[in-house]
Coordinates of C-alpha atoms in Angstrom, one line a residue:
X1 CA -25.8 47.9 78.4
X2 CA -25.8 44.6 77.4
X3 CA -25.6 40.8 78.8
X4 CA -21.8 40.3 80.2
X5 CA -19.7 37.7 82.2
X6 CA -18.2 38.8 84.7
X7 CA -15.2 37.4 86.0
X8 CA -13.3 39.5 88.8
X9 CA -12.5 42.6 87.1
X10 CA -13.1 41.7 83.7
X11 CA -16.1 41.4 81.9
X12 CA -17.3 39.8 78.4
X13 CA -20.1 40.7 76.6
X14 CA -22.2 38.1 75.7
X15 CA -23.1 38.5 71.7
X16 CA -25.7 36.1 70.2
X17 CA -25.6 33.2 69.3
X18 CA -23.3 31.7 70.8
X19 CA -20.4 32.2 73.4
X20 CA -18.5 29.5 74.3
X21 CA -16.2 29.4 77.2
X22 CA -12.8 27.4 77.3
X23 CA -9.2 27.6 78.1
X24 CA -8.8 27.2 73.5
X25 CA -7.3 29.8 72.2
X26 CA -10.8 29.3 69.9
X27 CA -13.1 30.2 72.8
X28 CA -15.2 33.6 72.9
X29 CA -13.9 33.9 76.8
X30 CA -10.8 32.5 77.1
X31 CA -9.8 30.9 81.0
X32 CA -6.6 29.5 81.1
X33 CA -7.1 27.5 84.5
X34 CA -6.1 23.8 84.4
X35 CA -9.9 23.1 86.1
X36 CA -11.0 24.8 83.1
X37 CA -11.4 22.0 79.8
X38 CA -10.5 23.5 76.4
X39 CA -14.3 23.8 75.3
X40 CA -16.3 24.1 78.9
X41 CA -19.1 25.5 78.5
X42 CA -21.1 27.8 76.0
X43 CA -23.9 30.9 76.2
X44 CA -27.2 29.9 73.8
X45 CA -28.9 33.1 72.9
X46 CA -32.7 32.1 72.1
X47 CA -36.0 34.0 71.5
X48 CA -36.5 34.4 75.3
X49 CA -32.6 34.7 76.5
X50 CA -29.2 33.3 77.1
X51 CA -29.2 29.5 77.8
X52 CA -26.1 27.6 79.5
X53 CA -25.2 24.6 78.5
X54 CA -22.4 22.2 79.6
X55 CA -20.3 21.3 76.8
X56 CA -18.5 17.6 78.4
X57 CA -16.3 19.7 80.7
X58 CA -14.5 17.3 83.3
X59 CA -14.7 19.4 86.8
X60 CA -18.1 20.4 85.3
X61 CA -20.1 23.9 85.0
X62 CA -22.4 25.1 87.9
X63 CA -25.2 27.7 87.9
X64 CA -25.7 28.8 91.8
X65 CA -24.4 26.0 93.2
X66 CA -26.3 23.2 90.9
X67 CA -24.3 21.5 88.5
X68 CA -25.4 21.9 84.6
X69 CA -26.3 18.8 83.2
X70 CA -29.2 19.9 80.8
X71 CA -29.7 23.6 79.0
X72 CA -30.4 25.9 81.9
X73 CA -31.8 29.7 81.4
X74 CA -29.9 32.0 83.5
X75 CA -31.4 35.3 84.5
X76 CA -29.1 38.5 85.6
X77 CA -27.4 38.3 89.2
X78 CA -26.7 34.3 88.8
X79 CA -23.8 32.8 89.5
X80 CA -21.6 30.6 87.3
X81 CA -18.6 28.4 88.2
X82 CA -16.2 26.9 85.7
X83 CA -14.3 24.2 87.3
X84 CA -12.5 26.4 90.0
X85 CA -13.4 29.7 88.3
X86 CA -16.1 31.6 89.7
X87 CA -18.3 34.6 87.2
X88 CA -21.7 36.3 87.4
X89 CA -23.5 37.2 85.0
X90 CA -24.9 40.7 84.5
X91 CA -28.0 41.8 82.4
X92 CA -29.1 44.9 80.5
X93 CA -30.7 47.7 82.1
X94 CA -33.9 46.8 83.6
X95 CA -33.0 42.8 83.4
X96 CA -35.1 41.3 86.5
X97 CA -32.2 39.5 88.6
X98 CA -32.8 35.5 89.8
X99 CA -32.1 36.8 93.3
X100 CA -34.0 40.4 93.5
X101 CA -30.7 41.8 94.2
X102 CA -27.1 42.9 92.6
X103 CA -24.8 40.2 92.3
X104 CA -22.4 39.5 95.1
X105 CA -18.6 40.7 93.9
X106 CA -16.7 37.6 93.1
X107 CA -13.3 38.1 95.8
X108 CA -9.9 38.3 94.9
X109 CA -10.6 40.6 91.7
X110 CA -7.7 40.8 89.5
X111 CA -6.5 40.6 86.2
X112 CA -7.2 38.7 83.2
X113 CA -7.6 34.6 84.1
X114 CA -6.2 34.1 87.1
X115 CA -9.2 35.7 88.9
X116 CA -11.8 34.1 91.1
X117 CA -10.7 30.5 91.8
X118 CA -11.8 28.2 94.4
X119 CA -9.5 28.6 97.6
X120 CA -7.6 25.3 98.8
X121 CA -5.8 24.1 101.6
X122 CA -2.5 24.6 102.6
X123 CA -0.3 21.4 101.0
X124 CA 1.4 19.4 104.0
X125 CA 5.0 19.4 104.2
X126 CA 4.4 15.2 103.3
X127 CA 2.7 15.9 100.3
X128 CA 5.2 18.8 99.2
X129 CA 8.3 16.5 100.0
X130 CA 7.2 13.8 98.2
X131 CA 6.3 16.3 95.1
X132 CA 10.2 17.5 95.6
X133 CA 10.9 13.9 95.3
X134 CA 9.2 13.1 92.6
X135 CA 10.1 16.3 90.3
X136 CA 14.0 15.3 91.3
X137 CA 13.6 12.1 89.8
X138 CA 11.1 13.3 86.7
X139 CA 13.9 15.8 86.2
X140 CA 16.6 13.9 86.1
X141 CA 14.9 11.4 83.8
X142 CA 14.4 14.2 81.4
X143 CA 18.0 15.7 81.3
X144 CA 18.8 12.7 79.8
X145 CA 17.0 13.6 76.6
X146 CA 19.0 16.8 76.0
X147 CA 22.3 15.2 75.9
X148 CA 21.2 11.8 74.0
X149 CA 23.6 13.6 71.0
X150 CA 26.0 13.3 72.9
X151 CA 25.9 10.0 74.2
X152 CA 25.1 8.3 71.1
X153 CA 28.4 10.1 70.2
X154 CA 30.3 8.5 73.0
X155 CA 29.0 5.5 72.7
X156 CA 29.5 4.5 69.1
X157 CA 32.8 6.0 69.4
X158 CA 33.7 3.1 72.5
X159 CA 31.8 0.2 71.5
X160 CA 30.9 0.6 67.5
X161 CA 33.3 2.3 65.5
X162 CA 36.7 1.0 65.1
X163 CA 39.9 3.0 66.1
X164 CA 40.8 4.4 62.3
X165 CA 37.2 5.5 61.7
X166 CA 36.8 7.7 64.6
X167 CA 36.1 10.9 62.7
X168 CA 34.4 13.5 65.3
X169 CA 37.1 15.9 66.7
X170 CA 37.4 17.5 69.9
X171 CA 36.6 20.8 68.3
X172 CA 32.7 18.5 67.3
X173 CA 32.7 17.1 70.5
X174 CA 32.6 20.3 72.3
X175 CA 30.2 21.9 69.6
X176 CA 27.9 19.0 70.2
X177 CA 28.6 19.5 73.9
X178 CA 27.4 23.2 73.7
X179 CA 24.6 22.3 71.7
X180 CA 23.0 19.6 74.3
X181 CA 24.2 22.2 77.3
X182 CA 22.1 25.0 75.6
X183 CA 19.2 22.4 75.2
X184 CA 19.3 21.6 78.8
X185 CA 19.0 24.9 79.8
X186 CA 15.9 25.3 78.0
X187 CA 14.5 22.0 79.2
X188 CA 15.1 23.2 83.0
X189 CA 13.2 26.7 82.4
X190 CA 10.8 24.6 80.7
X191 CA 10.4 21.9 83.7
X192 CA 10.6 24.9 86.6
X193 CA 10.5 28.2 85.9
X194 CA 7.3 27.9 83.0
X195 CA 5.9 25.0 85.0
X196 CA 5.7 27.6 88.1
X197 CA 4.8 30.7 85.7
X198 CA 2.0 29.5 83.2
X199 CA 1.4 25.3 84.2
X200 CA 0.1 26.0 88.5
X201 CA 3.4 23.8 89.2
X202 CA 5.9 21.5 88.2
X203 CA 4.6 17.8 86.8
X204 CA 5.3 16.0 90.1
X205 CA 3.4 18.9 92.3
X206 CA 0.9 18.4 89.2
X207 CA 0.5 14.6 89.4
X208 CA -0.1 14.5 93.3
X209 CA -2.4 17.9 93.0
X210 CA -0.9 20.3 93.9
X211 CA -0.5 23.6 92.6
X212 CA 1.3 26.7 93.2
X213 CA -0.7 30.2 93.8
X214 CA 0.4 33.2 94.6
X215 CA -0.5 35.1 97.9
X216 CA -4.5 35.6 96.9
X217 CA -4.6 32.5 95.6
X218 CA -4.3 33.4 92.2
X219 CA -2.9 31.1 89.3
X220 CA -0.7 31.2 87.4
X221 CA 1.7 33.4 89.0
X222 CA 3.6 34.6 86.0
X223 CA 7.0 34.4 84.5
X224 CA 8.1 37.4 87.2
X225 CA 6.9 36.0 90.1
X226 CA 8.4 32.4 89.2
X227 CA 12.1 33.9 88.7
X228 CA 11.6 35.8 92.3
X229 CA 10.5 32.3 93.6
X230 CA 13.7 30.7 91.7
X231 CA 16.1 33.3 93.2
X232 CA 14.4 32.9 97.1
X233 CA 15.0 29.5 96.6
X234 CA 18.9 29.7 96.7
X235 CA 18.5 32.6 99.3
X236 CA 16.3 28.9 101.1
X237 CA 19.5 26.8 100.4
X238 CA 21.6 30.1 102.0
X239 CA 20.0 28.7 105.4
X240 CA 21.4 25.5 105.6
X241 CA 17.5 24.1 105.4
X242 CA 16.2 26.3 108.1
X243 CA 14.3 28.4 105.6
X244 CA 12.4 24.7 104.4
X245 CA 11.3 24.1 108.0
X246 CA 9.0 26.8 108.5
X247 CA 6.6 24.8 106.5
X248 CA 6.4 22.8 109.9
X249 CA 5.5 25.4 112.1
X250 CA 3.3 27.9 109.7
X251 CA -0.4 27.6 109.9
X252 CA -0.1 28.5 105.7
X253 CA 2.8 25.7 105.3
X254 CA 4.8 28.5 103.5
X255 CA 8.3 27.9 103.5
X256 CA 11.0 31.0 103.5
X257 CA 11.0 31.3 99.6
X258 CA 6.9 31.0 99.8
X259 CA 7.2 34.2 101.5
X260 CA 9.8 36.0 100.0
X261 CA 7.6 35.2 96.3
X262 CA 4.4 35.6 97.6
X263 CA 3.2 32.3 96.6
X264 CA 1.9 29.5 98.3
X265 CA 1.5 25.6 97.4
X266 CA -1.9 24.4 97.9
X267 CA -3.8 21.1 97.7
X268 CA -6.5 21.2 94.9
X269 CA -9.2 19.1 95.7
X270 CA -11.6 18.1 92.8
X271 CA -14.2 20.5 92.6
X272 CA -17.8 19.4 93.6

């Protein structure tokens, strides 16, 4: 057996010379964690083993607990952190460990990337209300954009273009009308449902860092889990609000569509 990364359930064999580590789509192991930069980190292979080396990541690359900042050798059983994602690294048969002993199992196992992050507290009902705030008015600014057609139809038709050149029908207006309608819809799935699913949250949870994980703290939650969370909102709103105040009283700050997705807002604080 050779050297691997392991990363919850998953593991990557190391191949020489070089494994570099990233949320790129050109990255040997591929993390797509928003702690995690698009070239993080890479594997060396040299005469005498694997090197690690930090490759200008911004929440940084740690080998048991020290943060890389020159080539470090790593030995089977150590323990590596990318931003928020934790791995170990296994060795070939007969590999001496840096610890004497097995690797401790990284928690949370799971799938793919979304395994082994860093956990994070609970986000206060402050901090969540003024992300809802914030994506309301974010959101708003951007519906704008999908129906500028439209607009810059109205408008030249009042203020630029005199009555007997006014050539758009009603039969264009309510094509153009359609158009900009289907474009919104897209922007909103965009702005929610994908920014729940594949982005850790919405920009405005984003911007005051927060991020949305599901009920073992794993992100992203996926396109499933964000339409469950989308249709336990409006079973929320079914409550008259009462389903929002729970985040007051729940040690978890999960509100009654946190529960009934499985997912949970967190604070991310910067990583070490």
């Amino acid at each position: 057996m050779g050297w691997k990364l392991r990363v919850g359930e998953a593991a990557f064999p190391l191949e020489p010379p070089r494994v570099v580590v990233g949320r790129s789509r050109s990255c040997d192991v591929r993390l797509r964690e928003d702690t995690v930069s698009r070239l993080h980190a890479a594997f060396v292979w040299e005469e005498d083993g694997w090197v690690l080396e930090d490759l200008g990541s911004s929440n940084g690359t740690f080998l048991n607990g020290q943060r890389v900042v020159e080539r470090q050798r790593v030995r089977a059983g150590d323990q590596v952190r990318f931003g928020a994602v934790k791995a170990a690294l296994e060795g070939p048969t007969g590999a001496v460990a840096s610890s004497g002993a097995r690797p401790a199992p990284i928690p949370e196992a799971t799938w793919d990337y979304t395994v082994g992050l860093v956990t994070s507290p609970p986000a206060s009902p402050l901090w969540r209300l003024a992300a809802l705030g914030l994506d309301l008015g974010l959101f708003v600014l951007g519906s704008l954009v999908p129906f500028l057609p439209l607009l810059t139809m109205l408008a030249a038709e009042s203020f630029l273009l005199r009555p007997e050149t006014l050539p758009p029908s009603m039969t264009t207006k309510a094509f153009v009308a359609g158009g900009c309608g289907a474009l919104w819809v897209i922007y909103a799935w965009y702005y929610w449902i994908h920014g729940w699913a594949r982005r850790g949250g919405t920009p405005g949870m984003r911007l005051l860092g927060l991020r949305l994980v599901d009920n073992l703290f794993r992100q992203p939650v996926g396109y499933a889990r964000a339409w469950l969370r989308a249709l336990a909102c409006v079973a929320t709103g079914l409550t008259f609000g009462v389903g929002f105040l729970m985040v007051f009283f729940r040690p978890d700050r999960r509100t009654l569509h946190d529960l009934l997705a499985g997912t949970q807002v967190v604070h991310r604080t910067p990583t070490p």
